[in-house]
Short mmCIF file of C-alpha atoms in Angstrom, two decimals:
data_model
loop_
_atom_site.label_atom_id
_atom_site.label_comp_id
_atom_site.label_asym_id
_atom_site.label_seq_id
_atom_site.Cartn_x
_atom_site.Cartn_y
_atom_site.Cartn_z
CA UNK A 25 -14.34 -28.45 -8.30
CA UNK A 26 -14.67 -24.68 -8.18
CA UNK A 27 -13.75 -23.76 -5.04
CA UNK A 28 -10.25 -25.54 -5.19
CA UNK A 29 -9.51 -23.90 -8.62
CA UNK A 30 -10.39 -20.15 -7.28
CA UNK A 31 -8.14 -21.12 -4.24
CA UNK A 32 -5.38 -22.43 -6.88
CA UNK A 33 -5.64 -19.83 -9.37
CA UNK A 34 -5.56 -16.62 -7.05
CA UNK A 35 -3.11 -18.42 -4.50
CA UNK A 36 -1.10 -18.94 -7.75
CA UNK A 37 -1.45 -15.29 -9.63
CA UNK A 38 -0.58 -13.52 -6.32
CA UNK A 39 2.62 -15.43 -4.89
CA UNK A 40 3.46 -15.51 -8.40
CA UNK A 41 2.91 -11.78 -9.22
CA UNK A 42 5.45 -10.23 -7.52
CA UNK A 43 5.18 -6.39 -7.68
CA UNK A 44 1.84 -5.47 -6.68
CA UNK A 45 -1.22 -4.71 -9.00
CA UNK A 46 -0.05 -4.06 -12.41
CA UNK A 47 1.79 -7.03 -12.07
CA UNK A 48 -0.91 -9.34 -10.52
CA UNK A 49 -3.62 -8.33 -13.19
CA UNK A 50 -1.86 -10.41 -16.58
CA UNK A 51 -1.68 -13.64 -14.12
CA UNK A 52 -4.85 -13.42 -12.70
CA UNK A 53 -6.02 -13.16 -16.42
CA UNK A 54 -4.15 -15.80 -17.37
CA UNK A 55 -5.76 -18.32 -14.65
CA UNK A 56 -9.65 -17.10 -15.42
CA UNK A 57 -9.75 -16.35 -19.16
CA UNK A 58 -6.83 -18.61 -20.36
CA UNK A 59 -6.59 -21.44 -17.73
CA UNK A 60 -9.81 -21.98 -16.63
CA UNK A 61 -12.05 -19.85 -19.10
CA UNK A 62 -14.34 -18.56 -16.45
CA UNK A 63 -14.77 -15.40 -18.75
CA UNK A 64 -13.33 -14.33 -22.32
CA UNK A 65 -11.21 -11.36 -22.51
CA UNK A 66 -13.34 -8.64 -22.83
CA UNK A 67 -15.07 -9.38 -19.90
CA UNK A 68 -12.11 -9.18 -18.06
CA UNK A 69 -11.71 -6.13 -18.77
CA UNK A 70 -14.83 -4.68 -17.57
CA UNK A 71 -14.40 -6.09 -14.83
CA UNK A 72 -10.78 -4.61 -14.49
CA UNK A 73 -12.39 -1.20 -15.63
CA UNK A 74 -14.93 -1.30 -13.22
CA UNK A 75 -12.27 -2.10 -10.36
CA UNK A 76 -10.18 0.35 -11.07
CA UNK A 77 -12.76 2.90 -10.49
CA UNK A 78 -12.98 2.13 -7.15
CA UNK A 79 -10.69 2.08 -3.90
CA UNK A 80 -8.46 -0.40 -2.64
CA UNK A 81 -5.74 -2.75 -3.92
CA UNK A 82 -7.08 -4.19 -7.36
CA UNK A 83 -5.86 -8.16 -6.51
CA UNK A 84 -8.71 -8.55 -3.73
CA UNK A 85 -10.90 -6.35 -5.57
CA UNK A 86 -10.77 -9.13 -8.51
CA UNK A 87 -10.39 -12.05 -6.42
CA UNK A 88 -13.41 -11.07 -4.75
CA UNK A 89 -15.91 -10.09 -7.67
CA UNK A 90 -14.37 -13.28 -9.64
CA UNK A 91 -15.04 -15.67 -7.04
CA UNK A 92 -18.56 -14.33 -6.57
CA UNK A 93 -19.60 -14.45 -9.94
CA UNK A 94 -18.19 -18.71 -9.79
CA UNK A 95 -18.96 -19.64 -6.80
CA UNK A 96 -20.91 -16.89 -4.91
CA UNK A 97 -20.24 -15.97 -1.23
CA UNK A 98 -18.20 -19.12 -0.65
CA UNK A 99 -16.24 -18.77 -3.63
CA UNK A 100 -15.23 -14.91 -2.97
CA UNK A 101 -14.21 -16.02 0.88
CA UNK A 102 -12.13 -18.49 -1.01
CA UNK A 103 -10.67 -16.51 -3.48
CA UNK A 104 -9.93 -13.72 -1.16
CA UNK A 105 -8.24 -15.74 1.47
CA UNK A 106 -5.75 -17.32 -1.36
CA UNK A 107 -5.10 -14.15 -2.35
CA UNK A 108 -4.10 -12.30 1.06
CA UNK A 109 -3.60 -15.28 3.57
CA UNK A 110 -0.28 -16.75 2.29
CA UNK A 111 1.73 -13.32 2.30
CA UNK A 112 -0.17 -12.16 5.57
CA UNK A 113 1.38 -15.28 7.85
CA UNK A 114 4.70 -14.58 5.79
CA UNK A 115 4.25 -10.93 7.04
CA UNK A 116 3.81 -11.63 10.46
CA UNK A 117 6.34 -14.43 11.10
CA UNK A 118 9.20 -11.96 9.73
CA UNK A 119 7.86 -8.83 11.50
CA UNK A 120 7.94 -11.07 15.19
CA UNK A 121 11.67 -12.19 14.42
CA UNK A 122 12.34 -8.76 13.70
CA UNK A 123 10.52 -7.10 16.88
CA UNK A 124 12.57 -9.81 19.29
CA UNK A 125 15.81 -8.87 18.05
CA UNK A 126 15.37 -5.58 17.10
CA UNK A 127 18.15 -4.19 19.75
CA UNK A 128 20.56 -5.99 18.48
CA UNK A 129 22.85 -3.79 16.45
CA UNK A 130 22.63 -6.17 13.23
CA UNK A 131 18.78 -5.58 13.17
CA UNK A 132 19.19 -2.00 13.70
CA UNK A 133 21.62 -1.75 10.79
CA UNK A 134 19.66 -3.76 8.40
CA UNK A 135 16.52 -1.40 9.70
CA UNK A 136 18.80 1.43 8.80
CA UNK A 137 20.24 0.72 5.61
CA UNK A 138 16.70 -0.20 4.11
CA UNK A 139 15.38 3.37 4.65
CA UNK A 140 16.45 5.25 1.85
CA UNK A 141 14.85 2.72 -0.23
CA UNK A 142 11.42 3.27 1.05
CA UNK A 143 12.15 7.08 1.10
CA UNK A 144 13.22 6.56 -2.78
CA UNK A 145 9.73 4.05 -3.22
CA UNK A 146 7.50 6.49 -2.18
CA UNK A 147 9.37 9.43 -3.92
CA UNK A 148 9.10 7.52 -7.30
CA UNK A 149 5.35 6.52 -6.68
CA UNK A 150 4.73 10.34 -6.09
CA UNK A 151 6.25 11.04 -9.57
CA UNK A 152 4.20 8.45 -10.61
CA UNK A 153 0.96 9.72 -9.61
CA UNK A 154 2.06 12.89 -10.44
CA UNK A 155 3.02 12.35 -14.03
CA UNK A 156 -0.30 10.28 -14.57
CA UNK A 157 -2.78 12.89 -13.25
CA UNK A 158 -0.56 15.62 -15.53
CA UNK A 159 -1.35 13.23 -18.80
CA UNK A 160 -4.95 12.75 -17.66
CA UNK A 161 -6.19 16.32 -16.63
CA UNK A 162 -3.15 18.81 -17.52
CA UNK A 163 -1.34 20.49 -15.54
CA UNK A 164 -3.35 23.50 -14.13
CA UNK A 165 -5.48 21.05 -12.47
CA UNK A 166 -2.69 19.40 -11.06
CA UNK A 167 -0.98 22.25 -9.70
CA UNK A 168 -4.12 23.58 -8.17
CA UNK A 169 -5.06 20.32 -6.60
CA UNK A 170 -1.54 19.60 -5.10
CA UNK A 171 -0.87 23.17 -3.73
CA UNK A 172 -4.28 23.29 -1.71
CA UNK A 173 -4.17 19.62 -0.41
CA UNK A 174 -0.73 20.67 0.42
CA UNK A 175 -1.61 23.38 2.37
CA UNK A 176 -4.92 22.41 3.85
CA UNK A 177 -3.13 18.93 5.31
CA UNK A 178 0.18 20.36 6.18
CA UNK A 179 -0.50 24.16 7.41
CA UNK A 180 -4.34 23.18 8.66
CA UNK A 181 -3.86 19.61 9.43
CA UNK A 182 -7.18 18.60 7.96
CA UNK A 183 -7.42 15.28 7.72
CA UNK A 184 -6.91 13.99 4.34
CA UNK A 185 -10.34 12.37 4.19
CA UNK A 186 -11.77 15.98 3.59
CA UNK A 187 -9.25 16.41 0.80
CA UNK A 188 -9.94 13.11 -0.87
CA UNK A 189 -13.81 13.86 -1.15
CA UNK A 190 -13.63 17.62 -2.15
CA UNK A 191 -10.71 16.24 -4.93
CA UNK A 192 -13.57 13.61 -6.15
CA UNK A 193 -16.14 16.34 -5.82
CA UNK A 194 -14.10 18.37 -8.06
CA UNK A 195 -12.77 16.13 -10.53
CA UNK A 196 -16.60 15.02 -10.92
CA UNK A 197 -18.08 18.08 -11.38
CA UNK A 198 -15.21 20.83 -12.63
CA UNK A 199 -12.68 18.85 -14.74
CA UNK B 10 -9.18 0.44 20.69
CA UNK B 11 -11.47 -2.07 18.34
CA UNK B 12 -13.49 1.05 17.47
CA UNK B 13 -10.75 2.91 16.29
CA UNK B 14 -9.48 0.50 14.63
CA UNK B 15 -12.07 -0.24 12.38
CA UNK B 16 -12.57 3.23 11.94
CA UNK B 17 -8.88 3.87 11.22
CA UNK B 18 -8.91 0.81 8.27
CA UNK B 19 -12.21 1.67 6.87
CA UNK B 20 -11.06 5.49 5.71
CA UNK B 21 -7.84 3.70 4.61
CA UNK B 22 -10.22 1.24 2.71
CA UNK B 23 -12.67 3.40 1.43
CA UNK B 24 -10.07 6.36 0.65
CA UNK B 25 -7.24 4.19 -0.82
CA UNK B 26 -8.53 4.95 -5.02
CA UNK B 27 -5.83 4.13 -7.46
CA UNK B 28 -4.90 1.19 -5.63
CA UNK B 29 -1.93 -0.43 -2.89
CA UNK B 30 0.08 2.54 -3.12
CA UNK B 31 -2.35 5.19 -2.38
CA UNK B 32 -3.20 3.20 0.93
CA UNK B 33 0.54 3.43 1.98
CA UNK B 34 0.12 7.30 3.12
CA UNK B 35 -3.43 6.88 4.50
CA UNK B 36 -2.52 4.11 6.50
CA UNK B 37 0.23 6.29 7.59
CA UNK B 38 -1.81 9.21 8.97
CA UNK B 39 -4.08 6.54 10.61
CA UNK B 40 -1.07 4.31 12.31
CA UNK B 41 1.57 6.67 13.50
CA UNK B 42 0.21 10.23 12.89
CA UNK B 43 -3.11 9.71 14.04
CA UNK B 44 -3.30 6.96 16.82
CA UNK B 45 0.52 6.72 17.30
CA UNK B 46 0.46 3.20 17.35
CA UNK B 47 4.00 2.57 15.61
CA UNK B 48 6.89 4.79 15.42
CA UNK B 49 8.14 6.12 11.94
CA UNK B 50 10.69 3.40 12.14
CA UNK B 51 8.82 1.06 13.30
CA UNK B 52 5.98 2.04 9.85
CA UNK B 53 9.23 1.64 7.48
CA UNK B 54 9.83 -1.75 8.53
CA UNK B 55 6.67 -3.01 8.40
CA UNK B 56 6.49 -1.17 4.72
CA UNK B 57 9.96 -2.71 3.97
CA UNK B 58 8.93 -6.08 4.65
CA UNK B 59 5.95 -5.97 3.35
CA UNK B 60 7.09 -4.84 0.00
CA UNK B 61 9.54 -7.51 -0.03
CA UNK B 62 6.71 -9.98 0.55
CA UNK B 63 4.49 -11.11 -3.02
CA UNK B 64 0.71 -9.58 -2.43
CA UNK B 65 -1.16 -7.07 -2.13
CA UNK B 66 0.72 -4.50 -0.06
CA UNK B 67 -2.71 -2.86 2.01
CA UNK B 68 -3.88 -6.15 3.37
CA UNK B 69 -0.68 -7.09 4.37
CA UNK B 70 -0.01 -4.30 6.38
CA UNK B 71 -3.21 -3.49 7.53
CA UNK B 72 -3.50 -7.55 8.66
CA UNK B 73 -0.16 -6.94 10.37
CA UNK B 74 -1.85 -3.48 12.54
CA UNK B 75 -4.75 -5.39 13.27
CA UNK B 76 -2.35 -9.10 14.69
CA UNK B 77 -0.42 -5.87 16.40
CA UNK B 78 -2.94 -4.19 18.09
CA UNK B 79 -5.60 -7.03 19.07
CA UNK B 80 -4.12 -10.66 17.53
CA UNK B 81 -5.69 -13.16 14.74
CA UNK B 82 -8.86 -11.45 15.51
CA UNK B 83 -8.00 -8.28 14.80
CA UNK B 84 -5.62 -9.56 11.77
CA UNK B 85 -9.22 -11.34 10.62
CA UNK B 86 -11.46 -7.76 11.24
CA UNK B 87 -8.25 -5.99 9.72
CA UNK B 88 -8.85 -8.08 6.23
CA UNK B 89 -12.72 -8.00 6.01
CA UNK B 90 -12.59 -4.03 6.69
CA UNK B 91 -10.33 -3.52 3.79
CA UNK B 92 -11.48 -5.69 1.45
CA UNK B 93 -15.63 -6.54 1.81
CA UNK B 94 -16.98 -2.84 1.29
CA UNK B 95 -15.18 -2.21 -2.49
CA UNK B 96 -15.56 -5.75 -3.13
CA UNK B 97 -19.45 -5.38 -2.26
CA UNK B 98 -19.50 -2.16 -3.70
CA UNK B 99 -18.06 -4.08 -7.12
CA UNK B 100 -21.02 -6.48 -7.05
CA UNK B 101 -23.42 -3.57 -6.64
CA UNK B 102 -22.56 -1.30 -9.35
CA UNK B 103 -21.89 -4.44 -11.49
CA UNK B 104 -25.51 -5.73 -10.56
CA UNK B 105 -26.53 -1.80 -11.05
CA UNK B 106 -25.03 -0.69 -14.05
CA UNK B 107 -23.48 -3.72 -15.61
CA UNK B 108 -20.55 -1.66 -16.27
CA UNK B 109 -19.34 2.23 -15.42
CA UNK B 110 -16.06 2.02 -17.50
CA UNK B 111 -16.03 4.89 -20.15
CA UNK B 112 -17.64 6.91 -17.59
CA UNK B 113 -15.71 10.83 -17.94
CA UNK B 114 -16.93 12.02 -14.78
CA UNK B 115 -16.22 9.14 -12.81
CA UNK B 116 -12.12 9.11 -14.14
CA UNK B 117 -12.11 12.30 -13.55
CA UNK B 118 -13.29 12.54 -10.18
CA UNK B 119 -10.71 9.03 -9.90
CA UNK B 120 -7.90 11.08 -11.22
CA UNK B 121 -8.47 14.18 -9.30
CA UNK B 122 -7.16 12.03 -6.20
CA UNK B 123 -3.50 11.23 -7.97
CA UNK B 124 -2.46 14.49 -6.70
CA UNK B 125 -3.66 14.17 -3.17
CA UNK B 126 -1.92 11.02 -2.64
CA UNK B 127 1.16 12.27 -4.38
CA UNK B 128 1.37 14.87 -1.98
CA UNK B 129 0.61 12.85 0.55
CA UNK B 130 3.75 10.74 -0.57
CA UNK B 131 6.19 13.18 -1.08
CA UNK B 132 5.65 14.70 2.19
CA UNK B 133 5.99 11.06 4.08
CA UNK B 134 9.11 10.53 1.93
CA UNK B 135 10.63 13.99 3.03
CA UNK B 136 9.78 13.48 6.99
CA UNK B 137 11.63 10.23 6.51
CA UNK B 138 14.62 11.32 4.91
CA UNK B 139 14.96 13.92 7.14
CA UNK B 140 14.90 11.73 10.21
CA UNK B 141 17.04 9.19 8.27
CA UNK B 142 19.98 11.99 7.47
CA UNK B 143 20.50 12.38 11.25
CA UNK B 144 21.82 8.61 11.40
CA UNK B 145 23.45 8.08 8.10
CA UNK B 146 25.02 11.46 7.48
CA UNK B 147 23.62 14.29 5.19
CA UNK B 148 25.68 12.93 2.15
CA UNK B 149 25.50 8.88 2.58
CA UNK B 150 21.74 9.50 3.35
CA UNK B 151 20.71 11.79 -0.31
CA UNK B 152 23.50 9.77 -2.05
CA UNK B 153 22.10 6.78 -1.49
CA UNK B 154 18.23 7.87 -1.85
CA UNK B 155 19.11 9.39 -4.95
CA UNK B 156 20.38 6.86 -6.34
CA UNK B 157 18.13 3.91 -5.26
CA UNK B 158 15.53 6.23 -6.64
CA UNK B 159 17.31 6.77 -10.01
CA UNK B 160 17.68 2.69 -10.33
CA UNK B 161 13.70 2.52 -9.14
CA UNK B 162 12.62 5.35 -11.70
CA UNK B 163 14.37 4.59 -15.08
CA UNK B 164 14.64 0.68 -14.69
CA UNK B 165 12.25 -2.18 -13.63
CA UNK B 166 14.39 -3.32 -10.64
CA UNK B 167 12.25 -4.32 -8.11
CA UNK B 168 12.78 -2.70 -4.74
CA UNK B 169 12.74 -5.75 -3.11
CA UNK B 170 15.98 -7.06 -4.51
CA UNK B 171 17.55 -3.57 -2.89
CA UNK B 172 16.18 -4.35 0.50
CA UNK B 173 17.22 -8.18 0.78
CA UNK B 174 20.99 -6.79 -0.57
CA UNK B 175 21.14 -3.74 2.37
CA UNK B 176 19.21 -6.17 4.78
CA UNK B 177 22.26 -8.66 4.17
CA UNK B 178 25.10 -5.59 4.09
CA UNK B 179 23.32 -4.56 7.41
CA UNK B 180 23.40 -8.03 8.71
CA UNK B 181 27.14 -8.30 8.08
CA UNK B 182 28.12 -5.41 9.86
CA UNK B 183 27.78 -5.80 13.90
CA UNK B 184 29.14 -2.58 14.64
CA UNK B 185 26.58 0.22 14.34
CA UNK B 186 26.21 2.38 11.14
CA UNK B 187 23.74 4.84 12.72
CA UNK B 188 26.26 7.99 13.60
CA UNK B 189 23.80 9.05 15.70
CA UNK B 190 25.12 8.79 19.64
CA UNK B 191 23.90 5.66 20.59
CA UNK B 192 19.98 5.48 22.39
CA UNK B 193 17.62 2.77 22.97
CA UNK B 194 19.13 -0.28 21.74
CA UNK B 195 22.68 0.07 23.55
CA UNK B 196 21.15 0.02 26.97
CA UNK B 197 21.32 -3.64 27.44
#
């Protein structure tokens, strides 16, 4: 039965793939081109390719398009609710334990300690992006892109939607 | 409040190219900067737990702001926001084009966003810190961001095993680290 192997293979590939996207995409490939054989390889990856070119995380993205193509409407709805329910409830049972003792000095200390490793996450996933846009379009594009959207969102406080569009504008047309 | 919440979600949604990650800041200008819904602390714990948590990281949190601000209905509006318009827009182009990949001008534009967000990023990371170096001290607070983010950068620890070990170390202690003079949690 389709439905009940989308809901097994995506509730499977994203518990599983701890890590977010880069990790998620190998699993979810092993469950519909090796497991199941919904589609060989190369398919896959146009699919993948084609995801990647647009926005949002890449798991519901795939669990979406995967479970339309097998089992249409239904079978995305499926596929997308293995994919974020599980981790959602997980998400909201911790966060309500936290918010009802969160004046007690333990939970303050454990909300204390854990901030330098966000601060260090999204410092490292700024590098990240960084380092990837300077191996994709050099550097002079990088520097010009990050000094105005640096200026025009901190000194103008434009909202970055602006940003995001003229930086797509540009990278379509002048890169 | 529904309306601006949608609204809020569907530029992080529509915005968020290059995946999770890129959402994190967006969501960020929406939640706390924009419509001051949660507190800076308040957006790192919900980002701490959340990355501890297996998933993708933008419908978690953006499920938790929507169960925040208006219960399972808004968790439920919170999901279909971010994920039905690129999932439809996949189908589309797919039913379209059959495929876009090898497209220049479309990694280009893609790419031209890496920046953006990277700004974005490393000006969220700096607000924190700063905030963060009032509680822990100026040298416990870069020692230990330094650090964590040497261990995050050059290996493939995951920085969820460095959140359950301070959450624990934190949980130990029942004295309070912060050196901060005490504010809203000592009043009771």
């Amino acid at each position: 039965m389709i439905y009940l192997e989308l809901f097994i293979a995506f509730f499977l590939a994203n518990i599983l793939g701890y890590g977010g996207g880069p990790s998620v995409i190998p699993l979810i490939k092993y469950e519909a081109v090796d497991r199941y054989g919904w589609m060989d390889g190369s398919r896959f990856a146009e699919i993948l390719a084609l995801g990647n070119t647009l926005p949002g995380p890449i798991a519901t993205k795939m669990a979406g398009y995967i479970g339309y193509e097998q089992g249409g409407i239904l079978g995305a709805t499926i596929a997308l609710i293995a994919t974020v329910l599980p981790s959602l409830l997980l998400m909201i049972g911790l966060l309500k334990l936290l918010m009802k003792f969160k004046s007690s000095p333990r939970i303050q200390n454990m909300m204390l300690l854990i901030q330098p490793v966000i601060i260090a996450l999204l410092a490292t996933i700024a590098i990240d992006f960084f380092v990837d846009s300077f191996d994709k379009i050099g550097s002079i594009h990088l520097i010009l892109i990050s000094a105005v959207s640096l200026f025009v969102m901190e000194k103008l406080k434009l909202h970055p939607f602006f940003v995001i569009v003229a930086a797509l504008i540009y990278g379509f047309f002048v890169i | 409040m529904w309306s601006n919440m949608i609204w809020a979600l569907l530029r992080v949604s529509i915005l968020g190219f290059g995946g999770g990650p890129s959402s994190i800041p967006l969501l960020h200008k929406e939640a706390v900067e924009k419509y001051k819904w949660f507190t800076d602390e308040e957006f790192t714990n919900i980002l701490a737990i959340g990355n501890s948590l297996p998933g993708p990281i933008l419908t978690k949190m953006a499920g938790y702001v929507g169960y925040y601000l208006k219960g399972t209905l808004g968790a439920i509006i919170a999901i279909l926001i971010t994920t039905v318009p690129t999932i439809a827009a996949m189908i589309g182009l797919f039913a379209l084009l059959g495929s876009v990949s090898g497209n220049v001008h479309v990694e280009n534009a893609t790419t031209a966003i890496e920046p953006v967000i990277g700004v974005m990023l490393a000006v969220m990371a700096y607000q924190m810190w700063h905030k963060n170096k009032q509680k822990l001290g100026l040298i416990i607070s870069i020692g230990m961001t330094g650090i964590i983010a040497a261990l995050l950068y050059f290996t493939n620890l995951h920085p969820a095993f460095l959140i359950v070990a301070l959450l624990i170390i934190g949980a130990l202690r029942s004295k309070p680290i912060s050196i901060k003079k005490q504010e809203k949690g000592a009043k009771q």
